[in-house]
Tab-separated table of C-alpha atoms and ligand atoms in Angstrom:
chain	number	residue	atom	x	y	z
C	1	MET	CA	21.281	-69.251	-131.836
C	2	THR	CA	17.646	-70.282	-131.790
C	3	ASP	CA	15.172	-69.209	-129.164
C	4	ASP	CA	14.646	-72.889	-128.274
C	5	ASP	CA	18.354	-73.365	-127.621
C	6	LEU	CA	18.367	-70.363	-125.322
C	7	THR	CA	15.358	-71.716	-123.431
C	8	ARG	CA	16.917	-75.188	-123.057
C	9	ALA	CA	20.165	-73.700	-121.762
C	10	ALA	CA	18.279	-71.501	-119.287
C	11	ASP	CA	16.195	-74.468	-118.100
C	12	TRP	CA	19.313	-76.540	-117.375
C	13	LEU	CA	20.914	-73.655	-115.564
C	14	ARG	CA	17.825	-72.957	-113.462
C	15	ALA	CA	17.764	-76.587	-112.313
C	16	ALA	CA	21.505	-76.695	-111.529
C	17	ASP	CA	22.816	-76.883	-108.001
C	18	ARG	CA	26.429	-76.171	-109.014
C	19	VAL	CA	27.624	-74.212	-112.001
C	20	CYS	CA	31.123	-74.012	-113.471
C	21	VAL	CA	32.203	-71.662	-116.242
C	22	LEU	CA	35.324	-71.947	-118.401
C	23	THR	CA	36.215	-68.777	-120.275
C	24	GLY	CA	38.804	-67.991	-122.919
C	25	ALA	CA	39.983	-65.016	-124.915
C	26	GLY	CA	36.666	-64.645	-126.767
C	27	VAL	CA	34.886	-63.305	-123.690
C	28	SER	CA	37.271	-60.318	-123.694
C	29	ALA	CA	37.245	-59.785	-127.469
C	30	GLU	CA	34.403	-57.264	-127.299
C	31	SER	CA	36.405	-55.338	-124.703
C	32	GLY	CA	39.213	-54.928	-127.237
C	33	VAL	CA	41.618	-57.630	-126.050
C	34	PRO	CA	42.941	-59.534	-129.066
C	35	THR	CA	42.376	-63.309	-129.144
C	36	PHE	CA	45.351	-65.625	-129.687
C	37	ARG	CA	44.966	-67.880	-132.631
C	38	ALA	CA	45.539	-65.770	-135.717
C	39	SER	CA	45.551	-67.720	-138.967
C	40	ASP	CA	49.262	-67.031	-139.548
C	41	GLY	CA	50.147	-68.789	-136.278
C	42	LEU	CA	51.671	-65.610	-134.889
C	43	TRP	CA	50.810	-63.813	-131.713
C	44	GLU	CA	50.832	-60.096	-132.418
C	45	GLY	CA	53.657	-60.645	-134.880
C	46	HIS	CA	55.711	-62.951	-132.636
C	47	ARG	CA	56.194	-66.678	-132.760
C	48	ILE	CA	54.405	-68.098	-129.721
C	49	GLU	CA	57.466	-70.061	-128.624
C	50	ASP	CA	59.553	-66.853	-128.575
C	51	VAL	CA	57.303	-64.943	-126.199
C	52	ALA	CA	55.393	-67.561	-124.242
C	53	SER	CA	57.807	-70.272	-123.229
C	54	PRO	CA	60.513	-70.648	-120.577
C	55	ASP	CA	63.092	-71.193	-123.365
C	56	GLY	CA	62.025	-68.007	-125.104
C	57	PHE	CA	62.417	-66.081	-121.848
C	58	GLU	CA	65.858	-67.536	-121.253
C	59	ARG	CA	66.921	-66.606	-124.799
C	60	ASP	CA	65.580	-63.060	-124.825
C	61	PRO	CA	63.940	-61.805	-121.615
C	62	LYS	CA	63.786	-58.242	-122.939
C	63	LEU	CA	61.703	-59.277	-125.943
C	64	VAL	CA	59.371	-61.227	-123.673
C	65	TRP	CA	58.992	-58.265	-121.321
C	66	GLN	CA	58.346	-55.922	-124.264
C	67	PHE	CA	55.578	-58.262	-125.381
C	68	TYR	CA	54.029	-58.481	-121.907
C	69	ASN	CA	54.431	-54.754	-121.281
C	70	ALA	CA	52.467	-54.177	-124.484
C	71	ARG	CA	49.769	-56.536	-123.202
C	72	ARG	CA	49.794	-54.733	-119.843
C	73	ALA	CA	49.438	-51.412	-121.670
C	74	ASN	CA	46.447	-52.793	-123.578
C	75	ALA	CA	44.937	-54.111	-120.335
C	76	ARG	CA	45.049	-50.531	-118.951
C	77	THR	CA	42.746	-49.284	-121.665
C	78	VAL	CA	40.067	-51.973	-121.662
C	79	GLU	CA	36.917	-52.443	-119.630
C	80	PRO	CA	34.643	-55.378	-118.909
C	81	ASN	CA	31.859	-55.908	-121.441
C	82	PRO	CA	28.276	-57.137	-120.930
C	83	GLY	CA	29.518	-60.755	-121.159
C	84	HIS	CA	31.738	-60.305	-118.092
C	85	LEU	CA	28.875	-58.571	-116.274
C	86	ALA	CA	26.441	-61.376	-117.058
C	87	LEU	CA	28.862	-63.821	-115.408
C	88	VAL	CA	28.875	-61.604	-112.307
C	89	ALA	CA	25.077	-61.882	-112.255
C	90	LEU	CA	25.350	-65.682	-112.421
C	91	GLU	CA	27.782	-65.726	-109.498
C	92	ARG	CA	25.333	-63.642	-107.454
C	93	ARG	CA	22.635	-66.214	-108.071
C	94	TRP	CA	24.680	-69.311	-107.145
C	95	GLY	CA	27.128	-67.783	-104.665
C	96	GLU	CA	29.766	-70.272	-103.544
C	97	ARG	CA	28.231	-72.950	-105.743
C	98	PHE	CA	29.486	-71.027	-108.776
C	99	THR	CA	33.096	-71.226	-109.994
C	100	LEU	CA	34.582	-69.220	-112.826
C	101	VAL	CA	37.675	-70.809	-114.346
C	102	THR	CA	39.405	-68.497	-116.781
C	103	GLN	CA	42.308	-68.911	-119.161
C	104	ASN	CA	42.455	-65.148	-119.519
C	105	VAL	CA	45.242	-63.161	-117.908
C	106	ASP	CA	43.692	-59.712	-118.442
C	107	GLY	CA	41.977	-59.517	-115.038
C	108	LEU	CA	38.675	-58.339	-116.550
C	109	HIS	CA	36.523	-60.872	-114.680
C	110	ARG	CA	37.758	-59.482	-111.357
C	111	THR	CA	37.388	-55.890	-112.548
C	112	ALA	CA	33.800	-56.709	-113.508
C	113	GLY	CA	33.113	-57.965	-109.982
C	114	SER	CA	33.461	-61.749	-110.187
C	115	THR	CA	35.080	-63.038	-107.008
C	116	ASN	CA	35.199	-66.830	-107.217
C	117	VAL	CA	37.681	-66.713	-110.120
C	118	LEU	CA	40.439	-69.228	-110.812
C	119	GLU	CA	42.990	-67.690	-113.183
C	120	ILE	CA	44.564	-70.922	-114.368
C	121	HIS	CA	47.000	-69.276	-116.817
C	122	GLY	CA	48.133	-66.573	-114.385
C	123	SER	CA	47.674	-62.823	-114.562
C	124	LEU	CA	49.199	-59.794	-116.270
C	125	HIS	CA	48.688	-58.026	-112.940
C	126	ARG	CA	51.376	-60.062	-111.170
C	127	THR	CA	55.097	-60.805	-111.410
C	128	ARG	CA	57.081	-63.762	-110.102
C	129	CYS	CA	60.710	-63.637	-108.970
C	130	LEU	CA	63.043	-66.295	-110.351
C	131	GLY	CA	65.312	-65.710	-107.340
C	132	CYS	CA	63.007	-65.862	-104.307
C	133	ASN	CA	59.840	-67.154	-106.051
C	134	ARG	CA	57.779	-64.333	-104.556
C	135	VAL	CA	54.599	-63.489	-106.474
C	136	THR	CA	53.735	-59.800	-106.338
C	137	ASP	CA	50.692	-57.790	-107.413
C	138	ARG	CA	51.892	-55.110	-109.819
C	139	ASN	CA	49.458	-52.352	-110.566
C	140	ILE	CA	48.645	-52.552	-114.244
C	141	GLN	CA	49.246	-48.792	-114.498
C	142	GLU	CA	52.899	-49.307	-113.621
C	143	ASP	CA	55.457	-49.450	-116.434
C	144	LEU	CA	57.782	-52.305	-115.481
C	145	GLY	CA	60.453	-51.687	-118.146
C	146	ASP	CA	62.117	-54.522	-120.018
C	147	GLU	CA	64.451	-55.737	-117.243
C	148	PRO	CA	62.416	-55.596	-114.042
C	149	ALA	CA	64.131	-56.774	-110.846
C	150	CYS	CA	62.619	-58.089	-107.625
C	151	PRO	CA	62.178	-55.284	-105.050
C	152	LYS	CA	63.067	-57.758	-102.268
C	153	CYS	CA	66.016	-59.824	-103.548
C	154	TYR	CA	66.892	-58.059	-106.839
C	155	GLY	CA	66.380	-61.360	-108.688
C	156	GLN	CA	65.033	-61.465	-112.237
C	157	LEU	CA	61.278	-61.020	-112.519
C	158	ARG	CA	59.074	-62.796	-115.035
C	159	PRO	CA	55.383	-62.320	-115.758
C	160	ASP	CA	53.267	-64.563	-113.491
C	161	ILE	CA	51.872	-66.289	-116.551
C	162	VAL	CA	51.751	-70.003	-117.311
C	163	TRP	CA	53.739	-70.517	-120.509
C	164	PHE	CA	53.671	-73.372	-122.985
C	165	GLY	CA	55.317	-76.445	-121.529
C	166	GLU	CA	54.680	-75.347	-117.930
C	167	ALA	CA	52.387	-77.005	-115.419
C	168	LEU	CA	49.367	-75.149	-114.082
C	169	PRO	CA	49.729	-74.146	-110.412
C	170	GLU	CA	47.984	-76.739	-108.241
C	171	SER	CA	46.421	-73.998	-106.129
C	172	VAL	CA	44.161	-73.048	-109.044
C	173	TRP	CA	44.104	-76.258	-111.062
C	174	LEU	CA	42.846	-78.606	-108.323
C	175	PRO	CA	39.842	-76.431	-107.427
C	176	SER	CA	39.126	-76.124	-111.173
C	177	LEU	CA	39.041	-79.901	-111.524
C	178	ASN	CA	36.743	-80.111	-108.511
C	179	ALA	CA	34.433	-77.470	-109.926
C	180	ALA	CA	34.213	-79.202	-113.314
C	181	TYR	CA	33.731	-82.571	-111.690
C	182	GLY	CA	31.112	-81.339	-109.253
C	183	CYS	CA	28.981	-79.136	-111.502
C	184	ASN	CA	25.616	-79.862	-113.076
C	185	VAL	CA	26.165	-77.308	-115.818
C	186	LEU	CA	29.431	-76.279	-117.450
C	187	LEU	CA	29.312	-73.099	-119.503
C	188	VAL	CA	32.176	-72.925	-122.012
C	189	VAL	CA	32.599	-69.380	-123.266
C	190	GLY	CA	34.894	-67.898	-125.928
C	191	THR	CA	37.569	-70.558	-126.036
C	192	SER	CA	38.863	-72.547	-128.977
C	193	ALA	CA	39.321	-75.421	-126.473
C	194	VAL	CA	42.588	-76.540	-128.029
C	195	VAL	CA	44.923	-75.807	-125.119
C	196	HIS	CA	45.232	-78.521	-122.499
C	197	PRO	CA	44.790	-79.175	-119.684
C	198	ALA	CA	42.282	-76.269	-119.588
C	199	ALA	CA	40.187	-77.809	-122.380
C	200	SER	CA	40.080	-81.156	-120.568
C	201	LEU	CA	37.626	-79.644	-118.071
C	202	VAL	CA	34.945	-80.205	-120.728
C	203	PRO	CA	35.320	-84.011	-120.988
C	204	ILE	CA	35.790	-84.169	-117.212
C	205	ALA	CA	32.400	-82.522	-116.678
C	206	LYS	CA	30.821	-84.539	-119.451
C	207	ARG	CA	32.070	-88.042	-118.688
C	208	LYS	CA	31.317	-88.180	-114.978
C	209	GLN	CA	28.077	-89.691	-113.723
C	210	PRO	CA	25.696	-88.004	-113.808
C	211	ALA	CA	27.147	-85.984	-116.648
C	212	ALA	CA	26.980	-82.220	-116.548
C	213	ARG	CA	25.100	-80.358	-119.256
C	214	VAL	CA	27.593	-78.440	-121.374
C	215	ILE	CA	26.537	-75.125	-122.862
C	216	GLU	CA	28.908	-73.594	-125.400
C	217	VAL	CA	28.905	-69.870	-126.138
C	218	ASN	CA	31.153	-68.910	-129.035
C	219	LEU	CA	31.144	-67.202	-132.428
C	220	THR	CA	31.812	-70.540	-134.104
C	221	ARG	CA	31.979	-74.246	-133.419
C	222	THR	CA	35.146	-75.397	-131.648
C	223	GLU	CA	36.924	-78.502	-130.413
C	224	ALA	CA	34.437	-78.512	-127.508
C	225	SER	CA	31.305	-78.424	-129.678
C	226	GLN	CA	30.981	-82.167	-130.043
C	227	MET	CA	30.662	-82.492	-126.279
C	228	ALA	CA	28.231	-79.601	-125.918
C	229	ASP	CA	24.545	-80.298	-125.280
C	230	VAL	CA	23.692	-76.972	-126.806
C	231	GLY	CA	25.635	-74.316	-128.696
C	232	LEU	CA	24.667	-70.677	-128.408
C	233	TYR	CA	26.549	-69.151	-131.327
C	234	GLY	CA	27.048	-65.411	-131.286
C	235	PRO	CA	29.152	-62.814	-129.452
C	236	SER	CA	29.327	-63.586	-125.727
C	237	GLY	CA	28.615	-59.925	-124.922
C	238	VAL	CA	25.195	-60.428	-126.505
C	239	VAL	CA	24.481	-64.103	-125.781
C	240	LEU	CA	25.343	-64.165	-122.063
C	241	PRO	CA	23.089	-61.223	-121.093
C	242	LYS	CA	20.255	-62.896	-123.055
C	243	LEU	CA	20.856	-66.124	-121.158
C	244	VAL	CA	20.728	-64.307	-117.814
C	245	GLU	CA	17.534	-62.568	-118.868
C	246	ARG	CA	15.950	-65.883	-119.912
C	247	LEU	CA	16.881	-67.382	-116.547
C	248	GLY	CA	14.587	-64.856	-114.936
V	301	LIG	N1	32.229	-64.050	-128.330
V	301	LIG	C1	32.401	-65.388	-128.160
V	301	LIG	N2	33.459	-66.047	-128.639
V	301	LIG	C2	34.385	-65.363	-129.326
V	301	LIG	C3	34.283	-63.966	-129.534
V	301	LIG	C4	33.139	-63.305	-129.012
V	301	LIG	N3	32.942	-62.000	-129.165
V	301	LIG	N4	35.365	-63.559	-130.239
V	301	LIG	C5	36.119	-64.663	-130.462
V	301	LIG	N5	35.528	-65.745	-129.898
V	301	LIG	C6	36.030	-67.125	-129.850
V	301	LIG	C7	36.717	-67.628	-131.091
V	301	LIG	O1	35.789	-68.161	-132.003
V	301	LIG	C8	37.639	-68.695	-130.512
V	301	LIG	O2	36.991	-69.955	-130.424
V	301	LIG	O3	37.006	-67.165	-128.833
V	301	LIG	C9	37.916	-68.204	-129.091
V	301	LIG	C10	39.313	-67.686	-128.862
V	301	LIG	O4	40.203	-68.735	-129.000
V	301	LIG	P1	41.766	-68.568	-128.695
V	301	LIG	O5	42.272	-67.331	-129.338
V	301	LIG	O6	42.408	-69.853	-129.046
V	301	LIG	O7	41.806	-68.293	-127.100
V	301	LIG	P2	41.769	-69.314	-125.892
V	301	LIG	O8	40.906	-70.481	-126.195
V	301	LIG	O9	41.478	-68.511	-124.683
V	301	LIG	O10	43.277	-69.791	-125.818
V	301	LIG	C11	43.672	-70.636	-124.772
V	301	LIG	O11	45.995	-70.488	-125.350
V	301	LIG	O12	47.650	-69.089	-126.116
V	301	LIG	C12	47.160	-69.742	-125.015
V	301	LIG	O13	47.452	-69.293	-122.756
V	301	LIG	C13	46.804	-68.813	-123.906
V	301	LIG	O14	44.915	-68.831	-122.421
V	301	LIG	C14	45.313	-68.959	-123.773
V	301	LIG	C15	45.067	-70.339	-124.308
């Protein structure tokens, strides 16, 4: 990341009326949450389709719950890092004209203090009942076991997570589209930008008129890099605080 790139990014941000941020697993990496795309195609030793698909859940709900209980246990031990906190500072500056769209299910943006957060892939902090459809906040400290049942109707509970092959809930996806469409700057942080429709927020912001400036923050180039006006390559826990500082 050059000093010039940082200055350009800060200049665009300073001039922006509306700001949208899309985050992925990379923003939580420095907190100790593992990212997804290991080179062997496995997700903590499991095939993705076994633990993150409706079919996988139907085949072996206990395995899926063991996997998500392990992720819940990890989420208990982690804390927001300076990258999350820098995004809180940005929200303070823009208020309601700032939207944070996250693919992360760890809840760390909310723990850090971000409030205008759209969790488009769901949350480890919630369950959904397959019987009565009720979504319930479940304290991350709670051990749910591998066959949790709905406290209201005794139906089967599943994690309130969007799995592969499932549609994103409209209640979070429509405001995300609006935020990407309406922003002057889109900050794309710590995502490989390969999972759609989340990744499509980048072309949506870029192809409208007038196009938004896209700032990418990542360790490496990604599928989104070609559409980025500037790439700030480095750990988000270091780059984002520098960007906030440069904003002044
Ligand atoms: N700072 C910035 N970027 C980082 C850091 C860091 N400290 N560490 C890793 N990264 C980057 C990687 O270079 C990579 O581009 O974060 C990205 C993580 O990519 P993925 O593991 O593919 O995560 P993500 O893009 O969030 O995945 C999207 O896929 O499996 C599904 O639903 C799941 O929400 C997830 C979605």
